[in-house]
CSV table of C-alpha atoms and ligand atoms in Angstrom, one decimal:
chain,number,residue,atom,x,y,z
A,7,MET,CA,-32.5,14.7,-22.9
A,8,ASP,CA,-33.4,15.3,-19.5
A,9,ARG,CA,-33.0,12.6,-16.8
A,10,ARG,CA,-36.4,11.3,-17.3
A,11,GLN,CA,-36.1,11.0,-21.1
A,12,PHE,CA,-32.5,9.4,-20.7
A,13,LEU,CA,-33.9,6.8,-18.2
A,14,ASP,CA,-37.0,6.0,-20.7
A,15,ALA,CA,-34.5,5.8,-23.5
A,16,ALA,CA,-32.3,3.4,-21.6
A,17,LEU,CA,-35.3,1.4,-20.5
A,18,ALA,CA,-36.8,1.3,-23.9
A,19,ALA,CA,-33.3,0.1,-25.2
A,20,ALA,CA,-33.2,-2.6,-22.7
A,21,ALA,CA,-36.8,-3.7,-23.5
A,22,ALA,CA,-35.9,-3.7,-27.3
A,23,GLY,CA,-33.1,-6.2,-26.5
A,24,LEU,CA,-30.5,-3.7,-27.6
A,25,VAL,CA,-28.9,-4.1,-24.2
A,26,PRO,CA,-28.1,-7.6,-23.1
A,27,ALA,CA,-30.3,-8.5,-20.2
A,28,PRO,CA,-28.2,-9.3,-17.1
A,29,ALA,CA,-28.6,-12.6,-15.4
A,30,ARG,CA,-31.0,-11.0,-12.8
A,31,ALA,CA,-30.9,-13.1,-9.7
A,32,LEU,CA,-33.6,-12.0,-7.6
A,33,ALA,CA,-34.8,-8.7,-7.9
A,34,ALA,CA,-37.8,-7.9,-10.1
A,35,GLN,CA,-37.7,-4.1,-10.2
A,36,GLY,CA,-35.2,-3.9,-13.1
A,37,TRP,CA,-32.9,-1.1,-13.7
A,38,ALA,CA,-35.1,1.7,-12.7
A,39,ALA,CA,-33.6,4.7,-10.8
A,40,THR,CA,-30.6,6.9,-11.4
A,41,LEU,CA,-27.9,6.2,-9.0
A,42,PRO,CA,-27.7,8.8,-6.3
A,43,LEU,CA,-24.0,9.8,-5.9
A,44,LEU,CA,-23.1,10.1,-2.5
A,45,PRO,CA,-23.2,13.6,-1.5
A,46,ALA,CA,-20.3,15.3,0.3
A,47,PRO,CA,-20.9,17.2,3.6
A,48,LYS,CA,-20.0,20.8,3.8
A,49,GLY,CA,-16.8,21.8,5.2
A,50,THR,CA,-15.0,18.6,5.0
A,51,THR,CA,-11.6,20.0,6.0
A,52,GLY,CA,-13.3,22.0,8.8
A,53,PRO,CA,-15.2,20.3,11.8
A,54,VAL,CA,-18.3,18.2,10.8
A,55,VAL,CA,-21.1,17.4,12.9
A,56,LEU,CA,-22.7,13.8,12.2
A,57,SER,CA,-26.0,13.8,13.7
A,58,ALA,CA,-27.4,10.2,14.2
A,59,ALA,CA,-31.1,10.1,14.2
A,60,PRO,CA,-34.1,7.9,13.2
A,61,GLY,CA,-35.4,8.7,9.6
A,62,ASN,CA,-36.7,7.4,6.4
A,63,TYR,CA,-35.6,5.5,3.6
A,64,ASP,CA,-37.1,4.8,0.2
A,65,LEU,CA,-36.5,1.8,-1.9
A,66,GLY,CA,-38.9,2.9,-4.7
A,67,ASP,CA,-42.0,1.9,-2.9
A,68,GLY,CA,-42.6,5.2,-1.1
A,69,PRO,CA,-41.1,6.3,2.0
A,70,ARG,CA,-40.8,4.2,5.2
A,71,ALA,CA,-39.8,4.8,8.6
A,72,GLY,CA,-37.2,2.8,10.5
A,73,ALA,CA,-33.9,4.1,9.1
A,74,LEU,CA,-31.1,5.2,11.1
A,75,LEU,CA,-29.6,7.9,9.5
A,76,ILE,CA,-26.5,10.3,9.8
A,77,ASN,CA,-27.5,13.8,8.9
A,78,GLN,CA,-30.7,12.4,7.7
A,79,GLN,CA,-28.9,11.1,4.5
A,80,TRP,CA,-29.3,7.7,3.0
A,81,PRO,CA,-26.6,6.5,2.6
A,82,SER,CA,-24.4,8.3,5.1
A,83,PRO,CA,-22.3,11.3,3.8
A,84,THR,CA,-19.1,10.9,2.3
A,85,LEU,CA,-16.2,12.4,4.2
A,86,ARG,CA,-13.4,13.6,1.9
A,87,LEU,CA,-10.3,14.2,3.9
A,88,ASP,CA,-6.8,15.3,3.1
A,89,GLN,CA,-3.7,13.2,4.4
A,90,GLY,CA,-2.0,15.2,7.0
A,91,GLN,CA,-5.1,17.4,8.0
A,92,LEU,CA,-6.6,17.6,11.5
A,93,PHE,CA,-10.0,15.9,11.5
A,94,GLU,CA,-12.7,17.2,13.7
A,95,ALA,CA,-16.0,15.7,14.3
A,96,THR,CA,-18.8,15.8,16.6
A,97,LEU,CA,-21.1,12.8,17.0
A,98,ASP,CA,-24.6,13.9,18.2
A,99,ASN,CA,-26.6,10.9,19.3
A,100,GLN,CA,-30.2,11.5,18.6
A,101,LEU,CA,-31.0,7.7,18.4
A,102,ASP,CA,-32.9,6.2,21.5
A,103,GLU,CA,-30.0,3.9,22.3
A,104,PRO,CA,-26.4,4.3,22.8
A,105,THR,CA,-24.0,4.6,19.8
A,106,ILE,CA,-20.4,5.2,19.0
A,107,ILE,CA,-18.7,5.8,15.5
A,108,HIS,CA,-15.6,4.0,14.4
A,109,TRP,CA,-13.3,5.1,11.6
A,110,HIS,CA,-12.7,1.7,9.9
A,111,GLY,CA,-9.2,1.5,8.5
A,112,LEU,CA,-7.9,4.7,10.0
A,113,THR,CA,-5.2,4.5,12.9
A,114,PRO,CA,-6.2,7.5,15.2
A,115,PRO,CA,-5.3,7.4,19.0
A,116,SER,CA,-6.8,4.7,20.9
A,117,ALA,CA,-9.4,7.1,22.4
A,118,MET,CA,-10.6,8.4,19.1
A,119,ASP,CA,-11.0,4.8,17.7
A,120,GLY,CA,-14.8,4.3,18.5
A,121,HIS,CA,-14.1,1.3,20.6
A,122,PRO,CA,-17.4,-0.1,22.1
A,123,VAL,CA,-16.3,1.0,25.7
A,124,GLN,CA,-16.6,4.7,24.2
A,125,VAL,CA,-20.2,4.4,23.5
A,126,ILE,CA,-22.3,7.6,24.3
A,127,ASP,CA,-25.9,7.6,25.6
A,128,ALA,CA,-28.8,8.9,23.7
A,129,GLY,CA,-29.2,12.5,23.8
A,130,THR,CA,-25.5,13.1,24.3
A,131,SER,CA,-22.7,13.9,21.9
A,132,ARG,CA,-18.9,13.5,21.9
A,133,SER,CA,-16.0,15.0,19.8
A,134,TYR,CA,-13.4,13.5,17.9
A,135,GLN,CA,-10.2,15.1,16.9
A,136,PHE,CA,-7.0,13.6,15.4
A,137,THR,CA,-4.7,14.0,12.6
A,138,ILE,CA,-5.1,11.8,9.4
A,139,ASP,CA,-1.8,10.1,8.9
A,140,ASP,CA,-3.0,7.1,6.9
A,141,PRO,CA,-2.3,6.4,3.4
A,142,PRO,CA,-4.7,7.9,0.7
A,143,GLY,CA,-7.4,5.3,0.1
A,144,THR,CA,-11.0,4.1,0.6
A,145,TYR,CA,-12.0,4.0,4.3
A,146,TRP,CA,-15.3,4.0,5.8
A,147,TYR,CA,-17.1,4.9,9.3
A,148,HIS,CA,-19.8,3.1,11.1
A,149,PRO,CA,-21.3,2.5,14.6
A,150,HIS,CA,-19.7,0.1,16.9
A,151,PRO,CA,-21.9,-0.3,20.1
A,152,HIS,CA,-21.4,-3.9,21.4
A,153,HIS,CA,-24.5,-6.1,20.3
A,154,ARG,CA,-26.0,-3.3,18.3
A,155,THR,CA,-23.6,-2.6,15.5
A,156,GLY,CA,-25.3,-5.0,13.0
A,157,TYR,CA,-28.6,-3.3,13.6
A,158,GLN,CA,-27.5,0.3,13.4
A,159,VAL,CA,-25.2,-0.5,10.2
A,160,TYR,CA,-28.1,-2.5,8.6
A,161,PHE,CA,-30.5,0.5,8.9
A,162,GLY,CA,-28.4,2.9,7.4
A,163,MET,CA,-25.3,4.2,9.4
A,164,ALA,CA,-22.2,3.6,7.3
A,165,GLY,CA,-20.6,6.2,5.0
A,166,PHE,CA,-17.2,6.5,3.0
A,167,LEU,CA,-14.2,8.3,4.3
A,168,LEU,CA,-12.0,9.0,1.5
A,169,VAL,CA,-8.4,10.1,2.2
A,170,SER,CA,-6.4,12.0,-0.6
A,171,ASP,CA,-3.1,13.3,-0.9
A,172,GLY,CA,-3.9,15.4,-3.8
A,173,LEU,CA,-1.7,13.5,-6.2
A,174,ASP,CA,-4.3,11.1,-8.0
A,175,ALA,CA,-4.3,13.2,-11.3
A,176,ASP,CA,-0.5,13.0,-11.3
A,177,ARG,CA,-0.8,9.2,-10.9
A,178,GLY,CA,-2.9,9.2,-14.1
A,179,LEU,CA,-6.0,8.1,-12.1
A,180,PRO,CA,-9.6,9.2,-12.9
A,181,THR,CA,-10.9,12.1,-10.6
A,182,GLY,CA,-14.0,14.0,-10.1
A,183,ALA,CA,-17.1,12.5,-11.7
A,184,ARG,CA,-15.1,9.5,-13.0
A,185,ASP,CA,-14.1,8.5,-9.4
A,186,ILE,CA,-17.3,6.7,-8.0
A,187,PRO,CA,-17.7,5.4,-4.5
A,188,LEU,CA,-20.2,2.5,-4.4
A,189,LEU,CA,-21.3,1.2,-1.3
A,190,LEU,CA,-22.7,-2.4,-1.7
A,191,ALA,CA,-24.9,-3.8,1.0
A,192,ASP,CA,-27.6,-6.6,0.9
A,193,LYS,CA,-30.7,-6.0,2.5
A,194,ARG,CA,-34.0,-8.2,3.2
A,195,VAL,CA,-36.7,-6.2,1.3
A,196,VAL,CA,-40.2,-7.2,1.7
A,197,ALA,CA,-42.8,-5.2,-0.1
A,198,GLY,CA,-40.5,-2.2,-0.1
A,199,GLU,CA,-39.8,-2.6,3.6
A,200,LEU,CA,-36.4,-3.4,5.2
A,201,VAL,CA,-36.7,-6.5,7.5
A,202,PHE,CA,-33.9,-7.3,10.1
A,203,ALA,CA,-34.8,-10.0,12.7
A,204,PRO,CA,-32.1,-12.4,12.9
A,205,THR,CA,-33.0,-15.8,14.2
A,206,SER,CA,-30.5,-17.9,16.3
A,207,GLY,CA,-29.5,-19.5,12.9
A,208,GLU,CA,-29.2,-16.3,11.2
A,209,MET,CA,-26.9,-15.1,14.0
A,210,MET,CA,-24.8,-18.1,13.4
A,211,ALA,CA,-24.8,-17.6,9.8
A,212,GLY,CA,-24.9,-13.8,9.5
A,213,PHE,CA,-28.0,-12.0,8.3
A,214,LEU,CA,-28.4,-12.3,4.6
A,215,GLY,CA,-30.7,-10.1,2.4
A,216,ASN,CA,-32.4,-10.8,-0.9
A,217,GLU,CA,-31.4,-7.5,-2.7
A,218,VAL,CA,-28.1,-5.9,-2.9
A,219,LEU,CA,-28.3,-2.1,-2.6
A,220,VAL,CA,-25.9,0.2,-4.3
A,221,ASN,CA,-25.6,3.6,-2.5
A,222,GLY,CA,-29.0,2.6,-1.0
A,223,THR,CA,-30.7,1.8,-4.3
A,224,ILE,CA,-31.8,-1.2,-5.9
A,225,ALA,CA,-30.4,-2.0,-9.3
A,226,PRO,CA,-29.5,1.5,-10.0
A,227,VAL,CA,-28.5,3.0,-13.5
A,228,LEU,CA,-25.6,5.5,-13.4
A,229,ALA,CA,-24.9,7.8,-16.5
A,230,VAL,CA,-21.0,7.8,-17.2
A,231,GLU,CA,-18.7,8.9,-20.0
A,232,PRO,CA,-17.0,6.7,-22.3
A,233,ALA,CA,-13.8,6.8,-20.4
A,234,VAL,CA,-11.7,4.9,-17.7
A,235,LEU,CA,-13.5,5.0,-14.5
A,236,ARG,CA,-12.4,4.5,-10.9
A,237,LEU,CA,-14.7,2.6,-8.9
A,238,ARG,CA,-14.3,2.3,-4.9
A,239,LEU,CA,-16.2,-0.6,-3.9
A,240,LEU,CA,-17.1,-1.0,-0.1
A,241,ASN,CA,-18.8,-4.2,0.9
A,242,GLY,CA,-20.9,-2.8,3.8
A,243,SER,CA,-23.1,-5.9,4.1
A,244,ASN,CA,-23.9,-7.4,7.5
A,245,ALA,CA,-22.7,-10.9,6.3
A,246,ARG,CA,-22.9,-11.4,2.6
A,247,ILE,CA,-19.7,-11.8,0.6
A,248,LEU,CA,-19.8,-10.3,-2.9
A,249,ASN,CA,-17.8,-11.0,-6.1
A,250,PRO,CA,-18.0,-8.0,-8.2
A,251,ALA,CA,-17.5,-8.4,-12.0
A,252,MET,CA,-18.6,-7.2,-15.3
A,253,ALA,CA,-21.5,-8.9,-16.7
A,254,ASP,CA,-19.9,-9.4,-20.0
A,255,GLY,CA,-16.9,-11.0,-18.3
A,256,ARG,CA,-14.6,-8.3,-19.4
A,257,THR,CA,-11.3,-7.6,-17.7
A,258,PHE,CA,-11.0,-4.7,-15.3
A,259,TRP,CA,-8.0,-3.7,-13.0
A,260,LEU,CA,-7.7,-3.9,-9.2
A,261,ILE,CA,-5.6,-0.8,-8.3
A,262,GLY,CA,-6.2,-0.6,-4.4
A,263,THR,CA,-7.2,-2.6,-1.5
A,264,ASP,CA,-8.3,-1.6,2.0
A,265,ALA,CA,-5.5,0.8,3.0
A,266,GLY,CA,-4.2,2.2,-0.5
A,267,LEU,CA,-3.0,1.6,-3.8
A,268,LEU,CA,-1.2,-1.5,-5.2
A,269,SER,CA,2.3,-1.0,-7.0
A,270,ALA,CA,0.6,-1.5,-10.4
A,271,PRO,CA,-3.0,-2.4,-11.7
A,272,VAL,CA,-3.8,-6.0,-11.8
A,273,PRO,CA,-6.0,-7.4,-14.5
A,274,VAL,CA,-8.9,-9.2,-12.9
A,275,THR,CA,-12.3,-10.6,-14.1
A,276,SER,CA,-13.6,-10.7,-10.5
A,277,VAL,CA,-12.7,-9.8,-6.9
A,278,LEU,CA,-14.1,-11.5,-4.0
A,279,LEU,CA,-15.1,-8.8,-1.4
A,280,SER,CA,-16.2,-9.8,2.1
A,281,PRO,CA,-18.0,-7.7,4.6
A,282,GLY,CA,-15.8,-4.4,5.7
A,283,GLU,CA,-13.3,-4.8,2.8
A,284,ARG,CA,-12.8,-2.1,0.0
A,285,VAL,CA,-11.3,-2.5,-3.4
A,286,GLU,CA,-10.5,0.2,-5.9
A,287,VAL,CA,-10.8,-1.0,-9.4
A,288,LEU,CA,-10.5,0.7,-13.0
A,289,VAL,CA,-13.0,0.1,-15.6
A,290,ASP,CA,-12.3,0.9,-19.4
A,291,LEU,CA,-15.5,2.2,-21.1
A,292,ARG,CA,-13.7,3.9,-24.1
A,293,ALA,CA,-15.1,1.7,-26.4
A,294,ASP,CA,-18.9,1.6,-25.0
A,295,ALA,CA,-20.0,4.9,-26.1
A,296,GLY,CA,-23.9,4.8,-26.4
A,297,GLY,CA,-24.0,1.3,-24.9
A,298,SER,CA,-24.3,0.1,-21.4
A,299,VAL,CA,-22.2,-2.0,-19.2
A,300,ASP,CA,-23.5,-4.1,-16.1
A,301,ILE,CA,-21.7,-4.7,-12.9
A,302,VAL,CA,-22.8,-7.9,-11.2
A,303,SER,CA,-21.7,-10.3,-8.5
A,304,PRO,CA,-21.9,-13.6,-10.2
A,305,ALA,CA,-22.3,-17.0,-8.5
A,306,PHE,CA,-19.4,-18.3,-6.8
A,307,ALA,CA,-18.4,-21.2,-4.8
A,308,ILE,CA,-18.0,-20.9,-1.0
A,309,VAL,CA,-18.4,-23.2,2.0
A,310,ALA,CA,-20.9,-21.5,4.2
A,311,SER,CA,-24.0,-22.7,5.9
A,312,SER,CA,-26.9,-20.3,5.1
A,313,PRO,CA,-30.3,-20.5,6.7
A,314,PRO,CA,-33.2,-20.9,4.0
A,315,SER,CA,-34.6,-17.4,4.9
A,316,ALA,CA,-32.6,-15.8,2.1
A,317,PRO,CA,-30.5,-16.6,-1.0
A,318,PRO,CA,-27.4,-18.5,0.3
A,319,GLN,CA,-23.8,-17.1,0.3
A,320,GLY,CA,-22.3,-17.4,-3.3
A,321,THR,CA,-25.8,-16.4,-5.1
A,322,ALA,CA,-25.6,-14.0,-8.1
A,323,PHE,CA,-26.8,-10.6,-7.9
A,324,ASP,CA,-27.1,-7.6,-10.2
A,325,LEU,CA,-25.4,-4.6,-8.9
A,326,LEU,CA,-25.7,-1.6,-11.2
A,327,ARG,CA,-25.9,-0.5,-14.8
A,328,LEU,CA,-23.6,1.9,-16.3
A,329,GLN,CA,-25.2,3.8,-19.0
A,330,VAL,CA,-22.3,5.2,-21.2
A,331,SER,CA,-23.0,8.5,-23.1
A,332,GLU,CA,-21.4,9.6,-26.3
A,333,PRO,CA,-18.1,11.0,-26.0
A,334,LEU,CA,-18.2,14.4,-24.3
A,335,GLY,CA,-14.8,15.7,-25.8
A,336,ALA,CA,-12.7,15.3,-22.6
A,337,ASP,CA,-9.7,13.1,-22.5
A,338,PRO,CA,-11.1,9.5,-21.8
A,339,GLY,CA,-7.8,8.5,-19.8
A,340,THR,CA,-5.9,5.4,-19.9
A,341,VAL,CA,-5.0,2.5,-17.2
A,342,PRO,CA,-1.7,3.6,-15.8
A,343,ALA,CA,1.1,1.2,-15.9
A,344,ALA,CA,2.3,1.5,-12.4
A,345,PHE,CA,2.1,3.4,-9.1
A,346,GLU,CA,4.4,4.0,-6.2
A,347,PRO,CA,6.1,0.7,-5.3
A,348,ILE,CA,4.6,-0.9,-2.0
A,349,LEU,CA,7.4,-2.0,0.2
A,350,PRO,CA,7.3,-5.7,1.7
A,351,PRO,CA,6.2,-6.0,5.4
A,352,SER,CA,8.9,-6.3,8.0
A,353,VAL,CA,9.0,-9.8,9.1
A,354,ALA,CA,8.8,-10.9,12.5
A,355,ALA,CA,11.5,-12.9,14.2
A,356,GLY,CA,9.4,-15.0,16.6
A,357,PRO,CA,6.7,-17.7,15.9
A,358,PRO,CA,3.4,-16.7,14.9
A,359,ARG,CA,0.4,-15.7,17.3
A,360,VAL,CA,-2.2,-18.2,16.5
A,361,PHE,CA,-5.9,-17.5,16.5
A,362,THR,CA,-8.2,-20.4,15.9
A,363,PHE,CA,-11.9,-19.8,14.8
A,364,ALA,CA,-14.6,-22.3,15.9
A,365,GLN,CA,-18.0,-22.6,17.3
A,366,SER,CA,-19.0,-23.3,20.8
A,367,GLY,CA,-22.8,-23.7,21.4
A,368,MET,CA,-24.3,-21.1,19.4
A,369,GLN,CA,-21.4,-18.6,19.3
A,370,HIS,CA,-18.4,-18.2,17.2
A,371,THR,CA,-15.3,-18.2,19.1
A,372,ILE,CA,-11.8,-16.8,18.8
A,373,ASN,CA,-9.1,-19.1,20.7
A,374,GLY,CA,-12.3,-20.4,22.7
A,375,LEU,CA,-13.2,-16.9,23.7
A,376,VAL,CA,-16.6,-15.0,23.5
A,377,TYR,CA,-16.0,-11.3,23.7
A,378,GLU,CA,-16.3,-9.4,27.1
A,379,LEU,CA,-16.2,-5.6,27.1
A,380,SER,CA,-14.0,-5.3,30.1
A,381,ARG,CA,-11.7,-8.1,29.7
A,382,ILE,CA,-8.3,-7.6,28.0
A,383,ASP,CA,-7.5,-10.6,25.9
A,384,PHE,CA,-3.8,-10.0,25.0
A,385,THR,CA,-1.2,-7.5,24.6
A,386,VAL,CA,1.3,-6.6,21.9
A,387,ARG,CA,4.4,-4.4,21.8
A,388,LEU,CA,4.4,-1.1,20.3
A,389,GLY,CA,6.6,-0.9,17.0
A,390,GLU,CA,7.4,-4.7,16.9
A,391,PRO,CA,6.6,-6.8,13.8
A,392,GLU,CA,4.5,-9.7,14.4
A,393,THR,CA,3.1,-12.6,12.4
A,394,TRP,CA,-0.5,-13.6,13.2
A,395,ARG,CA,-1.7,-17.0,11.8
A,396,PHE,CA,-5.6,-17.5,11.4
A,397,VAL,CA,-7.0,-20.9,11.4
A,398,ASN,CA,-10.6,-21.3,10.4
A,399,ASP,CA,-11.8,-24.7,12.0
A,400,GLY,CA,-15.4,-23.3,12.0
A,401,ASN,CA,-18.1,-23.7,9.5
A,402,GLN,CA,-18.5,-20.2,8.3
A,403,PRO,CA,-16.2,-17.9,6.6
A,404,HIS,CA,-14.9,-15.0,8.8
A,405,PRO,CA,-13.7,-11.8,7.3
A,406,MET,CA,-11.3,-10.8,10.1
A,407,HIS,CA,-10.7,-7.0,10.9
A,408,MET,CA,-8.3,-5.4,13.2
A,409,HIS,CA,-8.2,-1.9,14.6
A,410,GLY,CA,-5.3,0.3,15.0
A,411,THR,CA,-3.1,-0.9,12.3
A,412,ARG,CA,-3.0,-2.3,9.0
A,413,PHE,CA,-1.3,-5.7,7.6
A,414,ARG,CA,-0.1,-7.6,4.6
A,415,VAL,CA,-1.2,-11.2,3.8
A,416,LEU,CA,1.8,-13.4,3.8
A,417,SER,CA,0.3,-16.6,2.8
A,418,ARG,CA,-3.1,-18.5,2.4
A,419,SER,CA,-3.6,-22.2,2.3
A,420,GLY,CA,-6.5,-21.8,0.0
A,421,PRO,CA,-6.8,-20.2,-3.5
A,422,ALA,CA,-5.2,-16.7,-3.5
A,423,LEU,CA,-7.5,-13.9,-3.6
A,424,ALA,CA,-6.4,-10.8,-5.8
A,425,SER,CA,-6.8,-8.4,-2.8
A,426,ASP,CA,-4.1,-10.4,-0.8
A,427,ALA,CA,-1.6,-8.3,-2.8
A,428,GLY,CA,-2.2,-5.1,-1.1
A,429,TRP,CA,-2.4,-3.4,2.5
A,430,LYS,CA,-5.4,-4.6,4.2
A,431,ASP,CA,-7.3,-4.2,7.5
A,432,THR,CA,-9.8,-6.8,6.9
A,433,VAL,CA,-9.2,-10.3,5.5
A,434,LEU,CA,-11.3,-13.2,4.4
A,435,VAL,CA,-10.6,-16.6,6.1
A,436,ARG,CA,-12.6,-19.4,4.4
A,437,VAL,CA,-13.6,-22.6,6.0
A,438,GLY,CA,-10.6,-24.7,6.7
A,439,GLU,CA,-8.1,-22.1,5.5
A,440,THR,CA,-5.0,-20.9,7.2
A,441,VAL,CA,-4.0,-17.2,6.6
A,442,ASP,CA,-0.6,-15.7,7.9
A,443,ILE,CA,-0.5,-11.9,7.9
A,444,ALA,CA,2.5,-9.5,8.8
A,445,LEU,CA,1.7,-6.6,11.0
A,446,ARG,CA,3.1,-4.1,13.4
A,447,PHE,CA,1.4,-1.8,16.0
A,448,ASP,CA,2.4,1.7,15.9
A,449,VAL,CA,-0.4,3.2,18.1
A,450,PRO,CA,-0.6,2.5,21.8
A,451,GLY,CA,-3.7,1.6,23.7
A,452,LEU,CA,-6.9,-0.5,23.4
A,453,PHE,CA,-8.1,-1.9,20.3
A,454,LEU,CA,-10.3,-4.6,18.8
A,455,PHE,CA,-9.8,-7.7,16.7
A,456,HIS,CA,-13.1,-9.2,15.4
A,457,CYS,CA,-14.9,-10.8,12.7
A,458,HIS,CA,-16.8,-8.3,10.3
A,459,ASN,CA,-19.7,-10.5,9.8
A,460,LEU,CA,-21.8,-8.2,12.1
A,461,GLU,CA,-23.9,-10.9,13.4
A,462,HIS,CA,-20.7,-12.8,14.4
A,463,GLU,CA,-19.2,-9.5,16.1
A,464,ASP,CA,-22.5,-8.7,17.8
A,465,HIS,CA,-22.6,-12.3,19.3
A,466,GLY,CA,-19.1,-12.0,20.6
A,467,MET,CA,-16.6,-13.0,17.8
A,468,MET,CA,-14.2,-10.2,19.0
A,469,LEU,CA,-11.4,-9.7,21.4
A,470,ASN,CA,-9.9,-6.7,23.2
A,471,PHE,CA,-6.2,-6.2,22.8
A,472,VAL,CA,-3.8,-3.6,24.3
A,473,VAL,CA,-0.6,-2.2,22.4
A,474,GLU,CA,1.8,-1.6,25.1
A,475,ASP,CA,4.5,1.0,25.0
A,476,ARG,CA,7.2,-0.6,27.0
A,477,ILE,CA,9.3,2.5,27.4
A,478,PHE,CA,6.4,4.8,28.8
A,479,GLY,CA,3.9,2.4,30.0
A,480,ASP,CA,0.3,2.2,28.9
A,481,GLY,CA,-1.8,2.9,31.8
A,482,PHE,CA,-3.8,-0.3,31.2
A,483,GLU,CA,-3.7,-3.4,33.5
A,484,SER,CA,-2.0,-6.4,32.2
A,485,PRO,CA,-4.5,-9.2,31.5
A,486,ALA,CA,-4.2,-12.2,33.7
A,487,GLY,CA,-1.7,-14.8,32.4
A,488,ALA,CA,-0.4,-12.7,29.6
B,28,C2O,CU1,-15.5,-2.0,10.6
B,28,C2O,CU2,-14.5,-2.7,14.3
B,28,C2O,O1,-15.2,-2.3,12.5
B,29,CU,CU1,-12.5,-1.1,12.1
B,30,CU,CU1,-17.3,-14.5,11.4
């Protein structure tokens, strides 16, 4: 069958009740489109040009203007990089406002990080050049201009950046068409049109949508083999926390978190995924030939104040349908027993550095501070282990993200999250929770610490810090009182 017949058959099967109807939360469109796999740009090991420009999107109701695209692709192109390679990219800003691209989860030199002080004006370009020395894993890139990150990400500037060491087949992991990056992001869709106009209440809560797009598509269908699949899930939402699960409640396996693989697959039935976080999971479809398996985000309990303009945090959504073919003869794979052990983090000698989140007026604060571009808020020492303690005294969950390093969760006062087991660069801190993390900074210079709820970030829930090299100096002024 061709693509159209395949879809018709799938839809007819669904209509005939052969496929259990998912608990569709809000979208009325049904499972309609084939999932566009994220295209890889040409020459991923050579220099890549990322051209940011206005463009169109199409959510099934015809093309609409207003997208902000990289290389005119919706969603943005996937960059596939090899560990150890020299990454060379040029950002060409054809938007009508400043922008800058940040490589979320990578640890390049400070000058290559895409900090908001590095924004480039409309009509200009800049180049990036650094060696990829991060663990193989699922990273991503997105704009980072202060006050405009939420807007630019919302309208389409966000893509995967996958780092490989070439050993995944040896690890027994699915590769090729069985290794599937899925960018999940909720949007407010009204008559086929993307709406983004946060009120002050929505700046406080974060801008929530009424549909969750998967790789830019509402409720897509993806044709797959009856095999073990590797799904790389990225929550690219501005503010919505998701809870990916299989609609039939079956077990799947968490194999990786923000910055690489776990020591071994961990069986789960759902994984809480806040904005900025990634997880890699294995899904076993070996017994599903000829059927379909839906991936959903079932309802979950979370304390958050959500304005009435969109379904609240914790609402159920459909994500995508996996339409499973008959066996194609290839080895369907298995769930590996183990990967390389991940070492425990080195533990700091001193007391934790405490960061308390709260509200003041109509802003979320970190230790009472609201972001200022030119103010350095604290310094840390290069290469020395630290413990950071996050205390959420506010009324919103905060996915806290750090540039320039990665970390491990040491403890959490609330219920444990499956992703706490692995290397992280973004960690959800729910209302009333205290979370301790272990970290160390190995790259000197200026970096950011912020909430990845993009409305919180744009409204100032962000701090600058400097990693100081005490032997060679760092070239930065010491902040007052530090
Ligand atoms: Cu994903 Cu500072 O960013
Ligand atoms: Cu980042
Ligand atoms: Cu926040």
